[in-house]
Amino acid sequence: MLDDGRYTLTEADLLPLSIGAALLGTGGGGNPYVGMLRSRELLRRGATVQVLPLDALPDEAWVGEVGGIGAPIVGVEKIEQGEECYRAMRAVEDVAKVKMSALICAEIGGANSMEPVITAAQAGLPVLDGDGMGRAFPEVQMTTFFIYGAKAAPAAIADDKGNTVVFRDVVDMYWLERFARDTSVAMGAAAGLAIAPMRADFVRRTAVPGTMTQALGIGRTILDARARRLNVVERIIATTGATLFFTGKVTDIRRELKGGFARGEAQITGSGDWQGCEGRIAIQNENLVLWVDDVPVIMVPDLIINLDLETGEPITTEVLRYGQRLAVIGLPVHDLLKTPEAMAVVGPQAFGYLDLTFTPLAFGPIGT
């Protein structure tokens, strides 16, 4: 990394970046390994992608936000054509009559941490070190960009077959979610989405900063702990300031594809310090609420992260299965997602949990 915070992603960075993004993705964001493979092929063909700090661009420069939209399980079963986000971004440029100077993640979670990298490699653009969530959320409007005033249009969505749909005039971010979600379902529940161009000074104020570098650091910690045969879960907790909330075995998992989302619930029978307890995690692409013996202990927007108890591998919701032994840890979300404006969009009541009142987690003794 250079003194000004700029660095060029290498092939060796992609695996730790994907692992760290899977952890921050709280179970969602798309399969990280698939995203890593797609990025790796572009770098092997000679593409380069530079990561820039949020303050690297002049105020008036235009920044594009891109990401995959749909259900995570479909992203494993249905191979992308590869240029979905690129074509959506170019369509937005054409309608808005601007040229992007850089791209940024909608969410740092899972494969969506890689979508701007892939699109940047195809377009010859840099990627900004930040995102709009500091984690992953299931719906389009659930970004700091939209919460703090980004325009809902023009936006565009593209699929693997060559279809591109442009939304020229949209009333607000909720209508964009409706239109984009319905269109993604028609496209096979997996597509690439690009939102309206944002000025760099706006992005600087509203993005969750440093999340690509954070994901890269977390992934390196996990790989280093495995190589040194350390307790990976303990190392993750020590280096991120996370808190361990439950350990146990998955005894039941229910998932269904409904309305363009993977919805369901995981049941976990406790082990270790939680022997005799029962855990339950609600899922809408991401992990939304953890209950222990029917008491809610972590809830959105804070991060609920499932790790393999032995390897520390972050387990995304589409690969969660019966018999897995988990450690469930929690991390506080960035302060930008804790304001009254944000709570109305990403708090538990926004997901239909009207009886839950958000109680924010605190960082552990080390912090991030």
mmCIF file of C-alpha atoms in Angstrom:
data_model
loop_
_atom_site.group_PDB
_atom_site.id
_atom_site.type_symbol
_atom_site.label_atom_id
_atom_site.label_comp_id
_atom_site.label_asym_id
_atom_site.label_seq_id
_atom_site.Cartn_x
_atom_site.Cartn_y
_atom_site.Cartn_z
ATOM 1 C CA MET A 1 0.000 0.000 0.000
ATOM 2 C CA LEU A 2 1.259 3.480 -0.859
ATOM 3 C CA ASP A 3 1.440 6.277 1.721
ATOM 4 C CA ASP A 4 -1.722 7.884 0.333
ATOM 5 C CA GLY A 5 -3.757 4.707 0.811
ATOM 6 C CA ARG A 6 -3.773 3.620 -2.841
ATOM 7 C CA TYR A 7 -2.899 0.073 -3.795
ATOM 8 C CA THR A 8 -3.307 -2.300 -6.709
ATOM 9 C CA LEU A 9 -5.151 -5.558 -6.139
ATOM 10 C CA THR A 10 -3.099 -8.649 -6.915
ATOM 11 C CA GLU A 11 -4.231 -12.196 -7.545
ATOM 12 C CA ALA A 12 -2.937 -13.089 -4.061
ATOM 13 C CA ASP A 13 -5.325 -10.511 -2.566
ATOM 14 C CA LEU A 14 -8.476 -12.028 -4.054
ATOM 15 C CA LEU A 15 -8.874 -15.070 -1.790
ATOM 16 C CA PRO A 16 -8.442 -13.154 1.492
ATOM 17 C CA LEU A 17 -10.667 -10.365 0.167
ATOM 18 C CA SER A 18 -13.412 -12.863 -0.665
ATOM 19 C CA ILE A 19 -13.140 -14.573 2.731
ATOM 20 C CA GLY A 20 -13.216 -11.284 4.629
ATOM 21 C CA ALA A 21 -16.141 -10.067 2.545
ATOM 22 C CA ALA A 22 -18.006 -13.304 3.259
ATOM 23 C CA LEU A 23 -17.581 -12.636 6.974
ATOM 24 C CA LEU A 24 -18.748 -9.013 6.728
ATOM 25 C CA GLY A 25 -21.627 -10.096 4.475
ATOM 26 C CA THR A 26 -23.561 -11.616 7.403
ATOM 27 C CA GLY A 27 -24.483 -14.598 5.258
ATOM 28 C CA GLY A 28 -25.424 -12.699 2.099
ATOM 29 C CA GLY A 29 -24.003 -10.810 -0.848
ATOM 30 C CA GLY A 30 -23.649 -13.849 -3.085
ATOM 31 C CA ASN A 31 -21.188 -16.712 -3.036
ATOM 32 C CA PRO A 32 -17.727 -15.198 -2.391
ATOM 33 C CA TYR A 33 -15.742 -18.004 -4.009
ATOM 34 C CA VAL A 34 -17.581 -17.623 -7.312
ATOM 35 C CA GLY A 35 -16.899 -13.879 -7.232
ATOM 36 C CA MET A 36 -13.234 -14.516 -6.487
ATOM 37 C CA LEU A 37 -12.890 -16.878 -9.454
ATOM 38 C CA ARG A 38 -14.443 -14.348 -11.830
ATOM 39 C CA SER A 39 -12.095 -11.607 -10.606
ATOM 40 C CA ARG A 40 -9.069 -13.865 -10.806
ATOM 41 C CA GLU A 41 -9.686 -14.691 -14.460
ATOM 42 C CA LEU A 42 -9.741 -11.006 -15.382
ATOM 43 C CA LEU A 43 -6.467 -10.314 -13.543
ATOM 44 C CA ARG A 44 -4.877 -13.323 -15.222
ATOM 45 C CA ARG A 45 -5.837 -11.861 -18.584
ATOM 46 C CA GLY A 46 -3.891 -8.697 -17.734
ATOM 47 C CA ALA A 47 -6.489 -6.419 -16.154
ATOM 48 C CA THR A 48 -5.419 -4.199 -13.262
ATOM 49 C CA VAL A 49 -7.594 -2.685 -10.551
ATOM 50 C CA GLN A 50 -6.444 0.065 -8.231
ATOM 51 C CA VAL A 51 -8.119 0.695 -4.872
ATOM 52 C CA LEU A 52 -8.365 4.376 -3.904
ATOM 53 C CA PRO A 53 -9.216 6.017 -0.576
ATOM 54 C CA LEU A 54 -12.497 7.928 -0.497
ATOM 55 C CA ASP A 55 -10.738 11.305 -0.613
ATOM 56 C CA ALA A 56 -8.701 10.523 -3.750
ATOM 57 C CA LEU A 57 -11.142 12.012 -6.276
ATOM 58 C CA PRO A 58 -12.074 15.655 -6.869
ATOM 59 C CA ASP A 59 -15.477 16.651 -5.501
ATOM 60 C CA GLU A 60 -17.138 16.848 -8.907
ATOM 61 C CA ALA A 61 -16.000 13.399 -10.132
ATOM 62 C CA TRP A 62 -18.728 10.834 -10.762
ATOM 63 C CA VAL A 63 -18.829 7.534 -8.871
ATOM 64 C CA GLY A 64 -20.867 4.503 -9.911
ATOM 65 C CA GLU A 65 -22.323 1.930 -7.539
ATOM 66 C CA VAL A 66 -22.812 -1.593 -8.889
ATOM 67 C CA GLY A 67 -23.774 -4.961 -7.458
ATOM 68 C CA GLY A 68 -25.604 -8.185 -8.040
ATOM 69 C CA ILE A 69 -29.323 -8.386 -7.270
ATOM 70 C CA GLY A 70 -31.336 -11.535 -6.689
ATOM 71 C CA ALA A 71 -31.222 -14.594 -4.437
ATOM 72 C CA PRO A 72 -27.766 -15.851 -3.308
ATOM 73 C CA ILE A 73 -28.559 -19.509 -3.984
ATOM 74 C CA VAL A 74 -29.227 -18.702 -7.649
ATOM 75 C CA GLY A 75 -25.760 -17.201 -7.972
ATOM 76 C CA VAL A 76 -24.286 -20.633 -7.225
ATOM 77 C CA GLU A 77 -26.548 -22.571 -9.567
ATOM 78 C CA LYS A 78 -26.685 -20.086 -12.459
ATOM 79 C CA ILE A 79 -23.380 -18.999 -14.003
ATOM 80 C CA GLU A 80 -23.229 -15.304 -14.873
ATOM 81 C CA GLN A 81 -22.363 -14.155 -18.362
ATOM 82 C CA GLY A 82 -19.825 -11.857 -16.704
ATOM 83 C CA GLU A 83 -20.651 -8.351 -17.953
ATOM 84 C CA GLU A 84 -24.028 -7.789 -16.287
ATOM 85 C CA CYS A 85 -22.888 -4.972 -13.988
ATOM 86 C CA TYR A 86 -20.663 -3.497 -16.692
ATOM 87 C CA ARG A 87 -23.555 -3.219 -19.146
ATOM 88 C CA ALA A 88 -25.843 -1.790 -16.456
ATOM 89 C CA MET A 89 -23.219 0.821 -15.532
ATOM 90 C CA ARG A 90 -22.678 1.837 -19.163
ATOM 91 C CA ALA A 91 -26.452 2.154 -19.619
ATOM 92 C CA VAL A 92 -26.621 4.536 -16.660
ATOM 93 C CA GLU A 93 -23.763 6.584 -18.107
ATOM 94 C CA ASP A 94 -25.568 6.845 -21.433
ATOM 95 C CA VAL A 95 -28.818 8.062 -19.871
ATOM 96 C CA ALA A 96 -27.170 10.399 -17.348
ATOM 97 C CA LYS A 97 -24.671 11.676 -19.947
ATOM 98 C CA VAL A 98 -21.701 11.343 -17.585
ATOM 99 C CA LYS A 99 -18.561 9.228 -17.389
ATOM 100 C CA MET A 100 -17.672 7.420 -14.185
ATOM 101 C CA SER A 101 -14.312 8.158 -12.590
ATOM 102 C CA ALA A 102 -14.489 5.250 -10.137
ATOM 103 C CA LEU A 103 -16.777 2.523 -8.819
ATOM 104 C CA ILE A 104 -17.827 1.578 -5.306
ATOM 105 C CA CYS A 105 -19.514 -1.436 -3.716
ATOM 106 C CA ALA A 106 -23.173 -1.299 -2.862
ATOM 107 C CA GLU A 107 -22.288 -3.777 -0.103
ATOM 108 C CA ILE A 108 -19.000 -5.278 1.009
ATOM 109 C CA GLY A 109 -20.651 -8.684 1.532
ATOM 110 C CA GLY A 110 -19.785 -11.839 -0.362
ATOM 111 C CA ALA A 111 -19.563 -11.775 -4.155
ATOM 112 C CA ASN A 112 -20.839 -8.197 -4.194
ATOM 113 C CA SER A 113 -17.454 -7.104 -2.874
ATOM 114 C CA MET A 114 -16.093 -8.398 -6.170
ATOM 115 C CA GLU A 115 -18.660 -6.937 -8.578
ATOM 116 C CA PRO A 116 -17.061 -3.456 -8.621
ATOM 117 C CA VAL A 117 -13.647 -5.090 -8.995
ATOM 118 C CA ILE A 118 -14.891 -7.101 -11.988
ATOM 119 C CA THR A 119 -16.640 -4.092 -13.536
ATOM 120 C CA ALA A 120 -13.639 -1.841 -12.876
ATOM 121 C CA ALA A 121 -11.341 -4.351 -14.572
ATOM 122 C CA GLN A 122 -13.636 -4.379 -17.610
ATOM 123 C CA ALA A 123 -14.007 -0.577 -17.723
ATOM 124 C CA GLY A 124 -10.452 0.431 -16.808
ATOM 125 C CA LEU A 125 -11.557 2.252 -13.655
ATOM 126 C CA PRO A 126 -10.391 2.266 -10.013
ATOM 127 C CA VAL A 127 -12.473 1.127 -7.045
ATOM 128 C CA LEU A 128 -13.045 3.237 -3.946
ATOM 129 C CA ASP A 129 -12.192 1.776 -0.533
ATOM 130 C CA GLY A 130 -15.651 1.749 1.010
ATOM 131 C CA ASP A 131 -19.232 0.674 0.448
ATOM 132 C CA GLY A 132 -22.825 1.580 1.210
ATOM 133 C CA MET A 133 -23.529 -0.859 4.040
ATOM 134 C CA GLY A 134 -20.412 -2.038 5.880
ATOM 135 C CA ARG A 135 -22.062 -5.476 5.553
ATOM 136 C CA ALA A 136 -24.800 -6.869 3.254
ATOM 137 C CA PHE A 137 -28.533 -6.151 3.251
ATOM 138 C CA PRO A 138 -31.166 -7.760 1.018
ATOM 139 C CA GLU A 139 -32.900 -4.706 -0.472
ATOM 140 C CA VAL A 140 -31.758 -1.982 -2.866
ATOM 141 C CA GLN A 141 -32.752 0.983 -0.676
ATOM 142 C CA MET A 142 -30.721 -0.288 2.289
ATOM 143 C CA THR A 143 -27.535 1.666 1.574
ATOM 144 C CA THR A 144 -26.113 4.736 3.230
ATOM 145 C CA PHE A 145 -26.186 6.343 -0.213
ATOM 146 C CA PHE A 146 -29.964 6.111 -0.509
ATOM 147 C CA ILE A 147 -30.572 6.734 3.200
ATOM 148 C CA TYR A 148 -28.717 10.054 2.940
ATOM 149 C CA GLY A 149 -30.102 11.307 -0.348
ATOM 150 C CA ALA A 150 -28.839 9.497 -3.461
ATOM 151 C CA LYS A 151 -31.177 9.729 -6.445
ATOM 152 C CA ALA A 152 -33.258 6.680 -7.358
ATOM 153 C CA ALA A 153 -32.849 7.224 -11.096
ATOM 154 C CA PRO A 154 -31.499 6.707 -13.625
ATOM 155 C CA ALA A 155 -30.673 3.114 -12.776
ATOM 156 C CA ALA A 156 -30.245 0.008 -14.906
ATOM 157 C CA ILE A 157 -30.364 -3.760 -14.568
ATOM 158 C CA ALA A 158 -28.833 -6.327 -16.932
ATOM 159 C CA ASP A 159 -28.982 -10.108 -17.189
ATOM 160 C CA ASP A 160 -26.892 -12.958 -18.580
ATOM 161 C CA LYS A 161 -28.899 -13.145 -21.823
ATOM 162 C CA GLY A 162 -28.075 -9.623 -23.040
ATOM 163 C CA ASN A 163 -31.181 -7.832 -21.767
ATOM 164 C CA THR A 164 -30.714 -4.385 -20.206
ATOM 165 C CA VAL A 165 -33.588 -2.471 -18.607
ATOM 166 C CA VAL A 166 -33.185 1.215 -17.742
ATOM 167 C CA PHE A 167 -35.269 2.984 -15.089
ATOM 168 C CA ARG A 168 -35.304 6.607 -16.267
ATOM 169 C CA ASP A 169 -37.785 8.088 -13.781
ATOM 170 C CA VAL A 170 -38.423 6.491 -10.382
ATOM 171 C CA VAL A 171 -40.273 8.196 -7.530
ATOM 172 C CA ASP A 172 -38.004 7.003 -4.727
ATOM 173 C CA MET A 173 -35.661 4.241 -3.559
ATOM 174 C CA TYR A 174 -38.533 1.975 -2.479
ATOM 175 C CA TRP A 175 -40.024 2.038 -5.967
ATOM 176 C CA LEU A 176 -36.582 1.280 -7.393
ATOM 177 C CA GLU A 177 -36.378 -1.775 -5.123
ATOM 178 C CA ARG A 178 -39.796 -2.950 -6.344
ATOM 179 C CA PHE A 179 -39.043 -2.484 -10.025
ATOM 180 C CA ALA A 180 -35.518 -3.884 -9.817
ATOM 181 C CA ARG A 181 -36.617 -6.866 -7.718
ATOM 182 C CA ASP A 182 -39.473 -7.786 -10.040
ATOM 183 C CA THR A 183 -37.224 -7.399 -13.068
ATOM 184 C CA SER A 184 -34.506 -9.539 -11.499
ATOM 185 C CA VAL A 185 -37.068 -12.290 -10.861
ATOM 186 C CA ALA A 186 -38.066 -12.165 -14.522
ATOM 187 C CA MET A 187 -34.370 -12.369 -15.386
ATOM 188 C CA GLY A 188 -33.977 -15.586 -13.391
ATOM 189 C CA ALA A 189 -33.423 -14.109 -9.877
ATOM 190 C CA ALA A 190 -29.865 -13.034 -10.685
ATOM 191 C CA ALA A 191 -28.817 -9.820 -12.445
ATOM 192 C CA GLY A 192 -26.461 -6.853 -12.256
ATOM 193 C CA LEU A 193 -27.681 -3.475 -11.009
ATOM 194 C CA ALA A 194 -26.190 0.001 -11.366
ATOM 195 C CA ILE A 195 -27.650 3.067 -9.661
ATOM 196 C CA ALA A 196 -27.508 6.742 -10.565
ATOM 197 C CA PRO A 197 -24.099 8.464 -10.650
ATOM 198 C CA MET A 198 -23.030 10.065 -7.352
ATOM 199 C CA ARG A 199 -20.633 12.966 -6.883
ATOM 200 C CA ALA A 200 -17.408 12.076 -5.113
ATOM 201 C CA ASP A 201 -17.990 14.621 -2.331
ATOM 202 C CA PHE A 202 -21.364 12.991 -1.583
ATOM 203 C CA VAL A 203 -19.798 9.517 -1.526
ATOM 204 C CA ARG A 204 -17.058 10.761 0.792
ATOM 205 C CA ARG A 205 -19.686 11.879 3.329
ATOM 206 C CA THR A 206 -21.986 8.880 3.103
ATOM 207 C CA ALA A 207 -19.906 5.759 2.360
ATOM 208 C CA VAL A 208 -18.770 3.365 5.073
ATOM 209 C CA PRO A 209 -15.010 3.947 4.780
ATOM 210 C CA GLY A 210 -12.194 1.449 4.388
ATOM 211 C CA THR A 211 -14.274 -1.693 4.046
ATOM 212 C CA MET A 212 -12.353 -3.289 1.182
ATOM 213 C CA THR A 213 -9.149 -2.974 3.184
ATOM 214 C CA GLN A 214 -10.995 -4.216 6.272
ATOM 215 C CA ALA A 215 -12.231 -7.312 4.408
ATOM 216 C CA LEU A 216 -8.744 -7.950 3.047
ATOM 217 C CA GLY A 217 -7.283 -7.758 6.571
ATOM 218 C CA ILE A 218 -9.882 -10.116 8.020
ATOM 219 C CA GLY A 219 -9.272 -12.653 5.263
ATOM 220 C CA ARG A 220 -5.524 -12.521 5.819
ATOM 221 C CA THR A 221 -6.061 -13.067 9.552
ATOM 222 C CA ILE A 222 -8.142 -16.186 8.852
ATOM 223 C CA LEU A 223 -5.645 -17.649 6.384
ATOM 224 C CA ASP A 224 -2.705 -16.886 8.684
ATOM 225 C CA ALA A 225 -4.417 -18.508 11.676
ATOM 226 C CA ARG A 226 -5.102 -21.649 9.660
ATOM 227 C CA ALA A 227 -1.530 -21.833 8.394
ATOM 228 C CA ARG A 228 -0.211 -21.510 11.961
ATOM 229 C CA ARG A 229 -2.796 -23.992 13.306
ATOM 230 C CA LEU A 230 -4.257 -21.436 15.690
ATOM 231 C CA ASN A 231 -7.861 -21.299 16.850
ATOM 232 C CA VAL A 232 -9.303 -19.346 13.919
ATOM 233 C CA VAL A 233 -12.505 -18.234 15.649
ATOM 234 C CA GLU A 234 -10.500 -16.880 18.582
ATOM 235 C CA ARG A 235 -8.178 -14.997 16.201
ATOM 236 C CA ILE A 236 -11.134 -13.454 14.364
ATOM 237 C CA ILE A 237 -12.652 -12.291 17.641
ATOM 238 C CA ALA A 238 -9.329 -10.908 18.865
ATOM 239 C CA THR A 239 -8.581 -8.927 15.708
ATOM 240 C CA THR A 240 -12.073 -7.595 14.937
ATOM 241 C CA GLY A 241 -13.437 -6.949 18.426
ATOM 242 C CA ALA A 242 -16.370 -9.274 17.731
ATOM 243 C CA THR A 243 -18.308 -11.060 20.470
ATOM 244 C CA LEU A 244 -19.101 -14.782 20.554
ATOM 245 C CA PHE A 245 -22.845 -15.219 21.086
ATOM 246 C CA PHE A 246 -23.475 -18.918 20.469
ATOM 247 C CA THR A 247 -21.913 -22.219 19.450
ATOM 248 C CA GLY A 248 -23.813 -25.271 18.310
ATOM 249 C CA LYS A 249 -24.926 -27.645 15.564
ATOM 250 C CA VAL A 250 -27.442 -26.871 12.825
ATOM 251 C CA THR A 251 -30.384 -29.204 13.427
ATOM 252 C CA ASP A 252 -32.839 -27.765 10.931
ATOM 253 C CA ILE A 253 -32.684 -25.330 8.031
ATOM 254 C CA ARG A 254 -35.632 -23.988 6.075
ATOM 255 C CA ARG A 255 -35.125 -21.932 2.922
ATOM 256 C CA GLU A 256 -37.444 -20.873 0.138
ATOM 257 C CA LEU A 257 -37.107 -18.561 -2.836
ATOM 258 C CA LYS A 258 -39.882 -16.017 -2.395
ATOM 259 C CA GLY A 259 -40.274 -12.607 -4.009
ATOM 260 C CA GLY A 260 -36.702 -12.625 -5.274
ATOM 261 C CA PHE A 261 -35.234 -13.383 -1.843
ATOM 262 C CA ALA A 262 -34.004 -16.500 -0.088
ATOM 263 C CA ARG A 263 -36.098 -16.506 3.094
ATOM 264 C CA GLY A 264 -35.978 -18.985 5.942
ATOM 265 C CA GLU A 265 -34.727 -19.897 9.379
ATOM 266 C CA ALA A 266 -31.934 -21.989 10.886
ATOM 267 C CA GLN A 267 -32.289 -23.931 14.135
ATOM 268 C CA ILE A 268 -29.099 -24.540 16.133
ATOM 269 C CA THR A 269 -28.725 -26.799 19.165
ATOM 270 C CA GLY A 270 -26.192 -25.353 21.583
ATOM 271 C CA SER A 271 -22.810 -26.789 22.527
ATOM 272 C CA GLY A 272 -19.983 -25.773 24.857
ATOM 273 C CA ASP A 273 -21.054 -22.846 27.021
ATOM 274 C CA TRP A 274 -24.476 -23.055 25.343
ATOM 275 C CA GLN A 275 -25.079 -26.753 25.997
ATOM 276 C CA GLY A 276 -28.802 -27.247 26.544
ATOM 277 C CA CYS A 277 -29.725 -23.979 24.785
ATOM 278 C CA GLU A 278 -31.475 -23.508 21.456
ATOM 279 C CA GLY A 279 -30.519 -20.878 18.894
ATOM 280 C CA ARG A 280 -32.580 -19.631 15.990
ATOM 281 C CA ILE A 281 -31.535 -17.337 13.111
ATOM 282 C CA ALA A 282 -33.991 -15.591 10.778
ATOM 283 C CA ILE A 283 -32.807 -15.262 7.170
ATOM 284 C CA GLN A 284 -33.669 -12.934 4.286
ATOM 285 C CA ASN A 285 -30.620 -13.455 2.074
ATOM 286 C CA GLU A 286 -28.679 -12.291 5.160
ATOM 287 C CA ASN A 287 -28.879 -13.227 8.845
ATOM 288 C CA LEU A 288 -31.414 -10.863 10.440
ATOM 289 C CA VAL A 289 -31.983 -11.883 14.062
ATOM 290 C CA LEU A 290 -30.358 -14.378 16.444
ATOM 291 C CA TRP A 291 -32.525 -15.665 19.276
ATOM 292 C CA VAL A 292 -31.097 -17.804 22.088
ATOM 293 C CA ASP A 293 -33.842 -19.626 23.988
ATOM 294 C CA ASP A 294 -36.330 -17.270 22.315
ATOM 295 C CA VAL A 295 -34.527 -14.151 23.574
ATOM 296 C CA PRO A 296 -33.233 -11.851 20.766
ATOM 297 C CA VAL A 297 -29.523 -11.257 21.353
ATOM 298 C CA ILE A 298 -28.370 -9.747 18.010
ATOM 299 C CA MET A 299 -30.469 -8.072 15.345
ATOM 300 C CA VAL A 300 -30.134 -5.972 12.226
ATOM 301 C CA PRO A 301 -28.428 -3.711 11.446
ATOM 302 C CA ASP A 302 -25.651 -5.231 13.613
ATOM 303 C CA LEU A 303 -23.750 -8.080 11.959
ATOM 304 C CA ILE A 304 -24.674 -11.715 12.702
ATOM 305 C CA ILE A 305 -21.922 -13.969 11.356
ATOM 306 C CA ASN A 306 -21.867 -17.765 11.158
ATOM 307 C CA LEU A 307 -18.401 -19.325 11.220
ATOM 308 C CA ASP A 308 -17.368 -22.942 10.877
ATOM 309 C CA LEU A 309 -16.381 -23.854 14.435
ATOM 310 C CA GLU A 310 -13.195 -25.627 13.334
ATOM 311 C CA THR A 311 -11.914 -23.664 10.336
ATOM 312 C CA GLY A 312 -13.416 -20.215 10.959
ATOM 313 C CA GLU A 313 -14.768 -20.208 7.388
ATOM 314 C CA PRO A 314 -17.649 -17.722 7.084
ATOM 315 C CA ILE A 315 -20.786 -19.652 6.121
ATOM 316 C CA THR A 316 -23.135 -17.877 3.750
ATOM 317 C CA THR A 317 -26.854 -18.594 3.920
ATOM 318 C CA GLU A 318 -27.025 -20.490 0.623
ATOM 319 C CA VAL A 319 -24.571 -23.155 1.877
ATOM 320 C CA LEU A 320 -25.871 -23.402 5.449
ATOM 321 C CA ARG A 321 -26.870 -27.034 6.013
ATOM 322 C CA TYR A 322 -27.854 -29.639 8.574
ATOM 323 C CA GLY A 323 -25.046 -30.896 10.773
ATOM 324 C CA GLN A 324 -22.702 -27.914 10.463
ATOM 325 C CA ARG A 325 -21.053 -26.885 13.718
ATOM 326 C CA LEU A 326 -21.131 -23.124 14.062
ATOM 327 C CA ALA A 327 -19.778 -20.275 16.086
ATOM 328 C CA VAL A 328 -22.129 -17.288 15.842
ATOM 329 C CA ILE A 329 -20.392 -13.970 16.411
ATOM 330 C CA GLY A 330 -21.672 -10.405 16.368
ATOM 331 C CA LEU A 331 -20.094 -7.137 15.200
ATOM 332 C CA PRO A 332 -21.477 -3.616 15.576
ATOM 333 C CA VAL A 333 -22.518 -1.926 12.376
ATOM 334 C CA HIS A 334 -20.958 1.416 11.409
ATOM 335 C CA ASP A 335 -22.445 4.510 13.048
ATOM 336 C CA LEU A 336 -23.878 5.676 9.697
ATOM 337 C CA LEU A 337 -26.341 2.772 9.973
ATOM 338 C CA LYS A 338 -27.449 3.621 13.537
ATOM 339 C CA THR A 339 -29.039 7.032 13.016
ATOM 340 C CA PRO A 340 -32.822 7.542 13.163
ATOM 341 C CA GLU A 341 -32.856 7.925 9.361
ATOM 342 C CA ALA A 342 -31.022 4.608 8.976
ATOM 343 C CA MET A 343 -33.144 2.775 11.554
ATOM 344 C CA ALA A 344 -36.252 3.528 9.496
ATOM 345 C CA VAL A 345 -34.676 1.685 6.546
ATOM 346 C CA VAL A 346 -32.476 -1.066 8.055
ATOM 347 C CA GLY A 347 -33.675 -1.511 11.651
ATOM 348 C CA PRO A 348 -35.569 -4.639 12.770
ATOM 349 C CA GLN A 349 -38.956 -3.016 12.219
ATOM 350 C CA ALA A 350 -38.068 -2.366 8.569
ATOM 351 C CA PHE A 351 -37.892 -6.180 8.205
ATOM 352 C CA GLY A 352 -41.244 -6.710 9.884
ATOM 353 C CA TYR A 353 -40.059 -7.398 13.444
ATOM 354 C CA LEU A 354 -42.353 -4.840 15.024
ATOM 355 C CA ASP A 355 -41.858 -6.224 18.528
ATOM 356 C CA LEU A 356 -38.065 -5.785 18.494
ATOM 357 C CA THR A 357 -36.252 -2.656 19.629
ATOM 358 C CA PHE A 358 -32.693 -2.316 18.372
ATOM 359 C CA THR A 359 -30.068 -2.401 21.106
ATOM 360 C CA PRO A 360 -26.666 -1.750 19.529
ATOM 361 C CA LEU A 361 -23.716 -3.983 20.211
ATOM 362 C CA ALA A 362 -20.508 -2.516 21.608
ATOM 363 C CA PHE A 363 -17.051 -3.301 20.282
ATOM 364 C CA GLY A 364 -14.919 -5.690 22.263
ATOM 365 C CA PRO A 365 -11.718 -4.545 23.963
ATOM 366 C CA ILE A 366 -9.684 -4.380 20.741
ATOM 367 C CA GLY A 367 -12.172 -3.021 18.196
ATOM 368 C CA THR A 368 -11.627 -2.752 14.455
#
